[in-house]
Coordinates of C-alpha atoms in Angstrom, one line a residue:
Chain A
X222 CA 10.2 17.2 -7.2
X223 CA 9.8 16.1 -10.8
X224 CA 7.2 13.5 -11.9
X225 CA 10.2 11.6 -13.3
X226 CA 11.5 11.0 -9.8
X227 CA 8.9 8.3 -9.5
X228 CA 9.6 4.9 -10.8
X229 CA 7.9 3.7 -14.0
X230 CA 5.6 1.5 -12.0
X231 CA 4.6 4.4 -9.7
X232 CA 3.9 6.5 -12.8
X233 CA 1.7 3.7 -14.2
X234 CA -0.2 3.6 -10.9
X235 CA -0.7 7.3 -11.0
X236 CA -2.0 7.1 -14.5
X237 CA -4.3 4.2 -13.6
X238 CA -5.7 6.2 -10.6
X239 CA -6.1 9.2 -12.8
X240 CA -3.8 11.3 -10.6
X241 CA -2.0 12.3 -13.7
X242 CA -2.6 12.0 -17.5
X243 CA -0.3 10.9 -20.3
X244 CA -0.4 14.5 -21.5
X245 CA 1.0 15.6 -18.1
X246 CA 3.9 13.3 -18.6
X247 CA 4.6 14.4 -22.1
X248 CA 4.3 18.1 -21.2
X249 CA 6.7 17.5 -18.2
X250 CA 9.2 16.1 -20.6
X251 CA 9.1 18.9 -23.2
X252 CA 9.0 21.5 -20.4
X253 CA 12.2 20.1 -18.9
X254 CA 13.8 19.9 -22.3
X255 CA 13.0 23.6 -22.9
X256 CA 14.5 24.4 -19.5
X257 CA 17.8 22.5 -19.7
X258 CA 18.5 21.1 -23.1
X259 CA 20.2 24.2 -24.4
X260 CA 22.9 23.4 -21.8
X261 CA 22.8 19.6 -22.0
X262 CA 22.2 19.1 -25.7
X263 CA 20.9 15.6 -25.2
X264 CA 18.3 15.7 -28.1
X265 CA 19.0 16.0 -31.8
X266 CA 15.4 15.7 -33.0
X267 CA 12.1 16.2 -31.1
X268 CA 8.9 14.4 -31.9
X269 CA 6.8 17.0 -30.3
X270 CA 3.7 17.2 -32.5
X271 CA 3.3 13.4 -32.9
X272 CA 4.0 12.8 -29.2
X273 CA 1.4 15.3 -28.0
X274 CA -1.2 13.9 -30.4
X275 CA -0.4 10.4 -29.2
X276 CA -0.8 11.5 -25.6
X277 CA -4.3 12.9 -26.2
X278 CA -5.3 9.6 -27.9
X279 CA -3.8 7.5 -25.1
X280 CA -5.6 9.7 -22.5
X281 CA -8.9 8.8 -24.2
X282 CA -8.3 5.1 -24.0
X283 CA -6.9 5.1 -20.4
X284 CA -9.6 2.7 -19.2
X285 CA -7.8 -0.3 -20.7
X286 CA -4.3 0.8 -20.1
X287 CA -2.7 -2.6 -19.6
X288 CA 0.1 -2.1 -22.1
X289 CA 3.5 -2.4 -20.5
X290 CA 4.8 1.1 -21.0
X291 CA 1.4 2.8 -21.4
X292 CA 1.9 6.6 -21.8
X293 CA 5.5 6.7 -20.5
X294 CA 7.7 9.1 -22.4
X295 CA 11.0 7.7 -23.7
X296 CA 14.0 9.0 -25.6
X297 CA 15.6 6.9 -28.3
X298 CA 19.3 6.9 -29.3
X299 CA 19.6 8.3 -32.8
X300 CA 21.1 5.2 -34.4
X301 CA 17.9 3.3 -33.9
X302 CA 15.6 3.9 -36.9
X303 CA 12.2 5.4 -36.4
X304 CA 9.7 5.4 -39.2
X305 CA 9.0 9.0 -40.4
X306 CA 11.2 10.5 -37.7
X307 CA 14.6 11.8 -38.7
X308 CA 17.5 9.4 -37.8
X309 CA 21.0 10.7 -38.2
X310 CA 23.3 8.4 -36.0
X311 CA 25.0 11.7 -35.1
X312 CA 26.4 11.9 -38.6
X313 CA 26.2 14.7 -41.2
X314 CA 26.0 11.9 -43.8
X315 CA 22.4 11.3 -42.6
X316 CA 21.5 14.9 -41.8
X317 CA 18.7 14.7 -44.4
X318 CA 17.5 11.2 -43.5
X319 CA 14.1 12.6 -42.6
X320 CA 11.9 9.7 -43.5
X321 CA 13.2 6.2 -42.6
X322 CA 11.1 3.5 -44.1
X323 CA 10.5 1.3 -41.1
X324 CA 10.8 1.1 -37.3
X325 CA 13.5 -0.9 -35.6
X326 CA 12.2 -4.0 -33.8
X327 CA 12.8 -2.3 -30.4
X328 CA 10.7 0.7 -31.6
X329 CA 7.9 -1.7 -32.7
X330 CA 8.0 -3.2 -29.2
X331 CA 7.9 0.3 -27.6
X332 CA 4.9 1.2 -29.8
X333 CA 3.1 -2.0 -28.9
X334 CA 3.8 -1.3 -25.3
X335 CA 2.3 2.2 -25.9
X336 CA 5.4 4.2 -24.9
X337 CA 5.5 7.8 -26.2
X338 CA 8.7 8.6 -28.2
X339 CA 9.8 12.1 -27.1
X340 CA 12.7 12.5 -29.5
X341 CA 16.1 11.2 -30.8
X342 CA 19.1 11.4 -28.6
X343 CA 22.6 12.7 -29.3
X344 CA 25.5 10.4 -29.8
X345 CA 29.0 10.1 -31.1
X346 CA 28.9 9.7 -34.9
X347 CA 27.9 6.1 -35.8
X348 CA 28.5 5.3 -32.1
X349 CA 32.2 5.8 -32.4
X350 CA 33.4 7.7 -29.4
X351 CA 33.6 7.9 -25.6
X352 CA 32.7 11.5 -24.9
X353 CA 30.0 12.6 -27.3
X354 CA 32.5 15.1 -28.8
X355 CA 32.3 13.1 -32.1
X356 CA 28.7 14.0 -32.6
X357 CA 28.8 15.9 -35.8
X358 CA 26.0 18.2 -34.6
X359 CA 26.9 19.4 -31.1
X360 CA 28.5 17.7 -28.1
X361 CA 26.1 16.8 -25.3
X362 CA 27.2 17.8 -21.8
X363 CA 27.3 16.2 -18.4
X364 CA 24.3 17.4 -16.4
X365 CA 26.3 17.2 -13.2
X366 CA 28.8 19.7 -14.5
X367 CA 28.4 21.0 -18.1
X368 CA 32.2 21.5 -18.3
X369 CA 32.5 17.8 -18.4
X370 CA 31.6 15.1 -21.0
X371 CA 28.6 12.9 -20.5
X372 CA 30.5 9.9 -21.9
X373 CA 29.7 8.1 -25.1
X374 CA 28.6 7.0 -27.4
X375 CA 25.1 7.0 -25.8
X376 CA 25.9 10.3 -24.1
X377 CA 22.6 11.9 -25.0
X378 CA 20.7 8.9 -23.7
X379 CA 22.4 9.0 -20.3
X380 CA 22.4 12.8 -20.0
X381 CA 18.7 13.1 -20.9
X382 CA 17.8 10.7 -18.1
X383 CA 20.2 12.2 -15.6
X384 CA 18.8 15.7 -16.4
X385 CA 15.2 14.6 -15.9
X386 CA 14.2 15.2 -19.5
X387 CA 12.8 11.7 -19.9
X388 CA 12.5 9.0 -17.2
X389 CA 14.1 6.3 -19.3
X390 CA 15.8 5.9 -22.7
X391 CA 17.4 3.4 -25.1
X392 CA 21.1 3.4 -25.9
X393 CA 23.4 1.0 -27.7
X394 CA 26.7 -0.5 -26.5
X395 CA 29.5 -1.8 -28.7
X396 CA 32.4 -1.4 -26.3
X397 CA 30.8 0.4 -23.3
X398 CA 28.6 2.9 -25.0
X399 CA 25.7 2.4 -22.5
X400 CA 27.6 1.6 -19.3
X401 CA 30.3 4.3 -19.6
X402 CA 27.9 7.3 -20.1
X403 CA 25.6 5.8 -17.4
X404 CA 28.6 5.8 -15.0
X405 CA 29.6 9.4 -15.9
X406 CA 26.0 10.6 -15.6
X407 CA 25.0 8.7 -12.4
X408 CA 22.3 6.6 -14.0
X409 CA 21.6 2.8 -14.5
X410 CA 22.6 1.4 -17.9
X411 CA 22.6 -2.3 -19.0
X412 CA 24.3 -3.9 -22.0
X413 CA 22.3 -7.1 -22.4
X414 CA 23.8 -10.5 -23.5
X415 CA 24.7 -10.4 -27.2
X416 CA 21.6 -11.7 -28.9
X417 CA 19.1 -10.8 -26.1
X418 CA 17.7 -7.8 -28.0
X419 CA 17.1 -7.6 -31.7
X420 CA 19.5 -5.4 -33.6
X421 CA 17.1 -5.0 -36.6
X422 CA 16.9 -1.3 -37.3
X423 CA 20.0 -0.5 -35.3
X424 CA 22.4 1.3 -37.7
X425 CA 25.3 -1.2 -37.5
X426 CA 28.7 -0.3 -36.2
X427 CA 30.3 -3.6 -35.3
X428 CA 27.7 -6.4 -35.8
X429 CA 29.3 -9.0 -33.6
X430 CA 29.4 -6.6 -30.6
X431 CA 26.5 -4.2 -30.9
X432 CA 23.6 -4.5 -28.4
X433 CA 20.7 -2.1 -27.7
X434 CA 19.9 -1.7 -24.0
X435 CA 18.0 0.4 -21.4
X436 CA 19.2 3.5 -19.5
X437 CA 17.1 4.4 -16.4
X438 CA 17.1 6.1 -13.0
X439 CA 16.9 2.9 -11.0
X440 CA 17.4 -0.9 -11.4
X441 CA 13.7 -1.8 -11.3
X442 CA 12.9 0.4 -14.3
X443 CA 15.8 -1.0 -16.1
X444 CA 14.6 -4.6 -15.6
X445 CA 11.1 -3.6 -16.5
X446 CA 12.3 -2.0 -19.8
X447 CA 14.5 -5.0 -20.7
X448 CA 11.5 -7.3 -20.4
X449 CA 9.7 -5.3 -23.0
X450 CA 12.4 -5.0 -25.6
X451 CA 14.0 -8.5 -25.4
X452 CA 13.3 -11.6 -27.4
X453 CA 13.9 -13.5 -30.6
X454 CA 13.3 -11.6 -33.8
X455 CA 13.0 -13.2 -37.3
X456 CA 14.5 -10.1 -38.7
X457 CA 17.8 -10.5 -36.8
X458 CA 19.5 -13.9 -37.4
X459 CA 21.8 -13.2 -34.5
X460 CA 18.9 -12.6 -32.0
X461 CA 18.7 -15.6 -29.7
X462 CA 15.7 -17.9 -29.4
X463 CA 16.0 -18.0 -25.6
X464 CA 13.0 -17.4 -23.3
X465 CA 12.8 -13.9 -21.7
X466 CA 12.3 -14.2 -17.9
X467 CA 10.3 -11.7 -15.9
X468 CA 13.4 -9.8 -14.8
X469 CA 11.5 -7.7 -12.2
X470 CA 10.7 -11.0 -10.3
X471 CA 14.4 -11.4 -9.6
X472 CA 14.6 -8.1 -7.6
X473 CA 14.4 -9.8 -4.2
X474 CA 16.9 -7.7 -2.3
X475 CA 18.5 -11.0 -1.3
X476 CA 22.2 -11.7 -2.2
X477 CA 22.9 -14.0 0.7
X478 CA 25.5 -16.6 -0.4
X479 CA 26.1 -14.8 -3.8
X480 CA 29.7 -15.4 -5.0
X481 CA 31.3 -12.3 -6.4
X482 CA 34.6 -12.3 -8.4
X483 CA 36.7 -9.2 -8.4
X484 CA 39.3 -9.2 -11.2
X485 CA 42.6 -7.8 -10.0
X486 CA 43.1 -6.3 -13.4
X487 CA 40.1 -4.1 -12.9
X488 CA 41.5 -2.4 -9.9
X489 CA 45.0 -2.0 -11.3
X490 CA 47.2 0.9 -12.2
X491 CA 45.2 3.6 -14.1
X492 CA 42.1 3.3 -11.9
X493 CA 41.8 6.4 -9.8
X494 CA 42.0 6.2 -6.0
X495 CA 38.5 7.6 -5.7
X496 CA 37.0 5.0 -8.0
X497 CA 38.9 2.2 -6.1
X498 CA 37.6 3.5 -2.8
X499 CA 34.0 3.6 -4.1
X500 CA 34.3 0.0 -5.4
X501 CA 35.9 -1.2 -2.1
X502 CA 33.0 0.4 -0.2
X503 CA 30.5 -1.4 -2.5
X504 CA 32.2 -4.7 -1.8
X505 CA 32.0 -4.1 1.9
X506 CA 28.3 -3.4 1.5
X507 CA 27.9 -6.8 -0.4
X508 CA 29.6 -8.5 2.5
X509 CA 27.2 -7.0 4.9
X510 CA 24.4 -8.3 2.9
X511 CA 25.7 -11.8 3.1
X512 CA 27.6 -12.1 -0.2
X513 CA 31.2 -13.2 -0.4
X514 CA 33.9 -11.8 -2.7
X515 CA 37.3 -13.0 -3.8
X516 CA 40.0 -11.6 -6.1
X517 CA 40.3 -13.4 -9.4
X518 CA 42.3 -12.9 -12.6
X519 CA 41.1 -12.2 -16.2
X520 CA 44.6 -12.6 -17.5
X521 CA 44.0 -11.4 -21.0
X522 CA 42.3 -8.1 -20.0
X523 CA 45.2 -6.0 -21.2
X524 CA 44.8 -7.3 -24.7
X525 CA 41.1 -6.3 -24.9
X526 CA 41.6 -2.8 -26.2
X527 CA 43.8 -3.8 -29.1
X528 CA 41.5 -6.7 -30.0
X529 CA 38.4 -4.5 -29.8
X530 CA 39.8 -1.7 -32.0
X531 CA 41.0 -4.2 -34.7
X532 CA 37.7 -6.1 -34.7
X533 CA 35.2 -3.3 -34.3
X534 CA 37.0 -1.1 -36.9
X535 CA 37.1 -4.0 -39.4
X536 CA 33.4 -4.7 -39.0
X537 CA 32.7 -0.9 -39.2
X538 CA 34.7 -0.6 -42.4
X539 CA 32.4 -3.2 -44.0
X540 CA 29.1 -2.0 -42.4
X541 CA 29.7 1.6 -43.3
X542 CA 30.3 0.7 -47.0
X543 CA 26.5 1.1 -47.4
X544 CA 26.8 4.9 -47.1
X545 CA 27.5 5.6 -50.7
X546 CA 25.2 8.5 -51.6
X547 CA 23.0 6.4 -53.8
X548 CA 19.8 5.5 -51.9
X549 CA 19.7 7.9 -49.0
X550 CA 21.8 10.4 -47.1
X551 CA 24.5 12.8 -48.3
X552 CA 25.6 13.0 -51.9
X553 CA 28.4 15.3 -53.0
X554 CA 27.4 17.8 -55.6
X555 CA 28.6 17.9 -59.2
X556 CA 30.4 14.6 -59.1
X557 CA 31.4 13.6 -62.7
X558 CA 31.7 9.9 -62.2
X559 CA 30.2 7.3 -59.9
X560 CA 33.6 6.7 -58.2
X561 CA 34.1 10.4 -57.6
X562 CA 30.6 10.6 -56.1
X563 CA 31.3 7.7 -53.7
X564 CA 34.7 9.1 -52.6
X565 CA 33.5 12.7 -52.1
X566 CA 30.1 11.9 -50.5
X567 CA 31.9 9.8 -47.9
X568 CA 34.7 12.4 -47.4
X569 CA 32.1 15.2 -46.9
X570 CA 29.6 13.1 -44.8
X571 CA 31.9 11.4 -42.3
X572 CA 33.9 13.0 -39.4
X573 CA 37.5 12.3 -38.6
X574 CA 37.0 9.5 -36.1
X575 CA 34.7 7.6 -38.4
X576 CA 37.2 8.0 -41.3
X577 CA 40.1 6.8 -39.0
X578 CA 38.2 3.7 -38.0
X579 CA 37.1 2.8 -41.5
X580 CA 40.7 3.1 -42.6
X581 CA 42.1 1.1 -39.7
X582 CA 39.5 -1.6 -40.5
X583 CA 40.2 -1.6 -44.2
X584 CA 43.9 -1.9 -43.4
X585 CA 43.4 -4.8 -41.0
X586 CA 41.2 -6.6 -43.5
X587 CA 43.4 -5.9 -46.5
X588 CA 45.4 -8.5 -48.4
X589 CA 48.6 -9.3 -46.6
X590 CA 47.5 -8.0 -43.2
X591 CA 44.4 -10.1 -42.6
X592 CA 46.1 -12.9 -40.7
X593 CA 48.4 -10.7 -38.8
X594 CA 45.7 -8.3 -37.5
X595 CA 42.1 -9.4 -38.0
X596 CA 42.5 -13.1 -37.5
X597 CA 44.9 -12.7 -34.7
X598 CA 42.4 -10.4 -32.9
X599 CA 39.7 -13.0 -33.4
X600 CA 41.9 -15.6 -31.8
X601 CA 42.7 -13.3 -28.8
X602 CA 38.9 -12.7 -28.5
X603 CA 38.6 -16.4 -27.9
X604 CA 41.1 -16.2 -25.1
X605 CA 39.3 -13.2 -23.5
X606 CA 36.0 -15.1 -23.8
X607 CA 37.6 -18.1 -22.1
X608 CA 38.8 -16.0 -19.2
X609 CA 35.2 -15.1 -18.4
X610 CA 33.9 -18.6 -18.8
X611 CA 36.5 -19.9 -16.4
X612 CA 35.6 -17.4 -13.7
X613 CA 31.9 -18.0 -14.1
X614 CA 32.5 -21.7 -13.4
X615 CA 33.0 -20.7 -9.7
X616 CA 31.3 -17.3 -9.3
X617 CA 27.8 -15.8 -9.9
X618 CA 28.9 -12.3 -10.9
X619 CA 32.0 -10.2 -11.6
X620 CA 32.2 -6.8 -10.0
X621 CA 34.6 -3.9 -10.6
X622 CA 34.5 -0.2 -11.7
X623 CA 32.7 0.7 -14.9
X624 CA 35.4 3.3 -15.8
X625 CA 38.9 4.0 -14.5
X626 CA 38.0 7.6 -13.6
X627 CA 34.9 9.8 -13.4
X628 CA 34.0 12.0 -16.3
X629 CA 36.7 14.2 -17.9
X630 CA 36.5 17.7 -19.1
X631 CA 35.3 18.6 -22.6
X632 CA 38.3 19.0 -24.9
X633 CA 40.7 17.1 -22.7
X634 CA 41.3 14.0 -24.8
X635 CA 39.9 15.0 -28.2
X636 CA 43.3 15.2 -29.9
X637 CA 44.6 11.9 -28.9
X638 CA 42.7 8.8 -30.0
X639 CA 44.7 6.4 -27.9
X640 CA 44.0 8.2 -24.6
X641 CA 40.3 8.5 -25.5
X642 CA 40.1 4.7 -26.3
X643 CA 41.6 3.9 -22.9
X644 CA 38.4 5.0 -21.2
X645 CA 36.7 1.9 -22.3
X646 CA 39.3 -0.6 -21.0
X647 CA 37.0 -2.0 -18.4
X648 CA 33.8 -2.2 -20.5
X649 CA 35.2 -3.6 -23.8
X650 CA 36.0 -7.1 -22.5
X651 CA 32.3 -7.6 -21.7
X652 CA 31.3 -7.0 -25.4
X653 CA 34.1 -9.3 -26.6
X654 CA 32.8 -12.1 -24.4
X655 CA 29.2 -11.3 -25.2
X656 CA 28.1 -11.4 -21.6
X657 CA 25.7 -8.9 -19.9
X658 CA 26.9 -5.9 -17.8
X659 CA 25.3 -3.1 -15.9
X660 CA 26.6 0.2 -14.5
X661 CA 24.9 1.5 -11.4
X662 CA 25.8 4.6 -9.3
X663 CA 28.1 3.8 -6.4
X664 CA 29.5 7.2 -5.2
X665 CA 30.7 10.6 -6.1
X666 CA 34.2 12.1 -6.7
X667 CA 35.5 15.0 -4.7
X668 CA 34.4 17.2 -7.7
X669 CA 30.9 15.9 -7.3
X670 CA 30.9 13.7 -10.4
X671 CA 29.2 10.2 -10.3
X672 CA 31.1 7.0 -10.1
X673 CA 29.8 3.8 -11.6
X674 CA 29.9 0.2 -10.4
X675 CA 30.0 -2.5 -13.0
X676 CA 28.3 -5.9 -12.4
X677 CA 28.9 -8.5 -15.1
X678 CA 26.9 -11.8 -15.4
X679 CA 26.9 -15.1 -17.3
X680 CA 25.4 -15.3 -20.8
X681 CA 21.6 -14.8 -20.6
X682 CA 21.7 -14.3 -16.8
X683 CA 20.6 -10.7 -16.6
X684 CA 18.4 -11.8 -13.8
X685 CA 21.3 -12.3 -11.4
X686 CA 23.0 -9.1 -12.5
X687 CA 19.7 -7.2 -11.7
X688 CA 19.3 -9.0 -8.4
X689 CA 22.8 -7.9 -7.3
X690 CA 22.4 -4.4 -8.6
X691 CA 19.0 -3.9 -7.0
X692 CA 20.1 -5.2 -3.6
X693 CA 23.0 -2.7 -3.5
X694 CA 20.6 0.1 -4.6
X695 CA 18.2 -0.7 -1.8
X696 CA 21.0 0.0 0.7
X697 CA 22.3 3.2 -0.9
X698 CA 20.9 6.5 -2.1
X699 CA 23.4 7.5 -4.8
X700 CA 20.7 6.8 -7.5
X701 CA 18.4 9.3 -5.8
X702 CA 20.8 12.3 -6.1
X703 CA 20.0 14.8 -8.8
X704 CA 22.2 17.3 -10.6
X705 CA 21.4 20.9 -9.7
X706 CA 21.2 21.8 -13.4
X707 CA 18.8 24.5 -14.3
X708 CA 17.6 24.8 -10.7
X709 CA 17.0 21.2 -9.7
X710 CA 13.6 20.4 -8.5
X711 CA 14.5 17.5 -6.2
Chain B
X286 CA 60.1 1.7 -37.8
X287 CA 56.7 2.9 -38.9
X288 CA 54.0 0.3 -39.5
X289 CA 52.2 2.1 -42.2
X290 CA 53.5 4.6 -44.8
X291 CA 51.7 7.6 -46.2
X292 CA 51.5 5.8 -49.5
X293 CA 49.8 2.9 -47.8
X294 CA 47.4 5.3 -46.1
X295 CA 46.4 6.7 -49.4
X296 CA 46.0 3.2 -50.9
X297 CA 43.8 2.2 -47.9
X298 CA 41.7 5.4 -48.3
X299 CA 41.1 4.5 -51.9
X300 CA 40.1 1.0 -51.0
X301 CA 37.7 2.5 -48.5
X302 CA 36.3 4.9 -51.1
X303 CA 37.3 8.0 -49.0
X304 CA 38.7 11.1 -50.7
X305 CA 41.5 12.4 -48.4
X306 CA 43.6 15.5 -48.6
X307 CA 47.4 15.5 -48.4
X308 CA 47.1 17.0 -44.9
X309 CA 44.7 14.4 -43.8
X310 CA 47.0 11.7 -45.2
X311 CA 49.8 13.0 -43.0
X312 CA 47.6 13.1 -39.8
X313 CA 46.1 9.7 -40.4
X314 CA 49.5 8.1 -41.1
X315 CA 50.7 9.2 -37.7
X316 CA 47.5 8.2 -35.9
X317 CA 47.1 4.8 -37.6
X318 CA 50.8 4.1 -37.0
X319 CA 50.3 4.7 -33.3
X320 CA 47.2 2.5 -33.1
X321 CA 48.8 -0.3 -35.1
X322 CA 52.0 -0.2 -33.1
X323 CA 50.0 -0.4 -29.9
X324 CA 47.9 -3.3 -31.3
X325 CA 51.0 -5.3 -32.1
X326 CA 51.1 -6.2 -28.4
X327 CA 48.9 -9.0 -29.5
X328 CA 52.0 -10.7 -31.0
X329 CA 53.2 -11.4 -27.4
X330 CA 50.5 -14.1 -27.3
X331 CA 51.0 -17.5 -28.9
X332 CA 47.7 -18.2 -30.5
X333 CA 48.7 -21.4 -32.4
X334 CA 45.7 -23.7 -32.6
X335 CA 43.3 -21.2 -31.0
X336 CA 40.0 -21.0 -32.9
X337 CA 39.0 -17.5 -34.0
X338 CA 35.8 -16.1 -32.5
X339 CA 33.5 -14.6 -35.1
X340 CA 30.4 -14.6 -33.0
X341 CA 30.0 -15.3 -29.3
X342 CA 26.9 -17.3 -29.7
X343 CA 26.8 -20.8 -31.2
X344 CA 25.0 -19.7 -34.3
X345 CA 23.4 -22.1 -36.7
X346 CA 21.9 -21.2 -40.1
X347 CA 18.1 -20.9 -39.7
X348 CA 16.1 -21.5 -42.8
X349 CA 12.7 -20.1 -43.6
X350 CA 10.4 -20.7 -46.5
X351 CA 11.3 -18.6 -49.5
X352 CA 8.0 -16.8 -49.8
X353 CA 7.4 -13.3 -51.2
X354 CA 6.3 -10.9 -48.5
X355 CA 5.0 -7.3 -48.7
X356 CA 7.8 -5.0 -47.6
X357 CA 8.3 -1.6 -49.1
X358 CA 7.1 -0.2 -52.4
X359 CA 9.3 1.1 -55.2
X360 CA 8.0 4.6 -54.4
X361 CA 8.9 4.2 -50.7
X362 CA 12.3 2.9 -51.5
X363 CA 13.0 6.0 -53.5
X364 CA 11.7 8.5 -51.0
X365 CA 15.1 9.3 -49.4
X366 CA 17.1 9.1 -52.7
X367 CA 19.3 12.1 -53.4
X368 CA 18.4 11.8 -57.1
X369 CA 16.0 9.6 -59.0
X370 CA 14.3 9.2 -62.4
X371 CA 11.6 7.0 -63.8
X372 CA 11.3 5.0 -60.6
X373 CA 15.0 4.4 -60.3
X374 CA 18.0 5.7 -58.4
X375 CA 19.9 8.1 -60.6
X376 CA 23.8 8.2 -60.4
X377 CA 26.5 9.8 -62.4
X378 CA 28.0 7.9 -65.2
X379 CA 29.7 4.7 -64.2
X380 CA 32.1 4.6 -67.1
X381 CA 34.7 7.3 -67.5

């Protein structure tokens, strides 16, 4: 058994009782990374020296260890800037970005809570991808079977937790980038309500959709981590000034009378029989616990993918204009003019998927096409958002699968952008509506790959999402299964 | 009919400040055309009179006092620069 099979609270208790030290935890993390990361490739950069030093310091002040995440080792997705620690966003453009000037607000919060940052986690370049194969360094692999993808874009964040390299991590989710890899890797991942967590210091992909969120081995840890990273931030004008409840208080195990909506579009064609069965079994479990469910319709679901790719690519084309080779990052050599330098630095620094999306976005925003594509997509976004609001007038949560299928094989979809995009069909609408959604383990396929259950809530009602997720977790043991990678120690 | 021509792809790449090869232009034309063709399904929907959503939250401008704050020094700002001189970012000539 690994130390990371304990919950964060159990680890804190062990620290408090001096059964273990912070150094033990940090050593456990690096030892496991040494054992398995050559196969999993979850980490892009390790923070070894600083983390070990911090562990020694924390061990000396253990008497007054009341900080929220005192001594608990965490991995951070590599699009979240960390002062003095290389931050690449999975891109060659930032391969030399060794020394960021400041910490993201979430990193400040981790530091205040005295968490120990173990390293930076692999991802699709600038968070554009669903398989980690767009990482410009190396593709992370699924710990359950390394022939399969871990999902993306937060593939490293989910794989590191599933492989027991860290007990918890941060990811980011623009169209499913926390929930989809959490589903593929059999861990718990939440995309908070838009505005719940500050985006300051998150390298922007699509600013109206991006959210940072927690990836953990169980629901309680997830709620605990969200409490720590949430809240209004002066540095992010889109962060909401809404009180942060104590999410762990909502984990009562009681879903008696909870009203669940199941969108028929989420169990339609394209969803594999194994996934449907697992979701059906979960609904039966909710009935047993006293909840009720009914089929509903989110009629504009089929338009979500188009809407998302037009809007997110448009926003990306604008956000990624900052990578110009002037102030940081890659610069092409021997450029004769400024324009030549811009064009070649970007051509050399960006991978194909990033270029494709920048071009799609530039096209959708260009003169003569703006109304037909960009504005049209914004209008359809309103219809999608209204679908959710209507259902939430009568129901507490929406439940369905996180992804249409379990993880696919490395290399299977890499040549066809449209097939790759279709993985995100059930997670994208949640970002467009700005509501919170979680993925929790709800079964395994015949091939032994995890299946994820998605629970979606009202704006700023993560508490109900967590309550529903936790109640299900109490009655099942999917979240306790461990991959046999590198000789599992469970 | 294709939605986007190779010439348009080259024009868009130029607007986006991306140098692309002839071969890339061919690949991107096909791929962008597929994506745009798919996205035209949105035209099935009548959106007359529907307000566009730019942000899901009801955002209002929030003002703060315009006071100078200590942030980063000139030296720090230059620490990741590919090229610098006399406390400034150095770039190739702007004029041809």
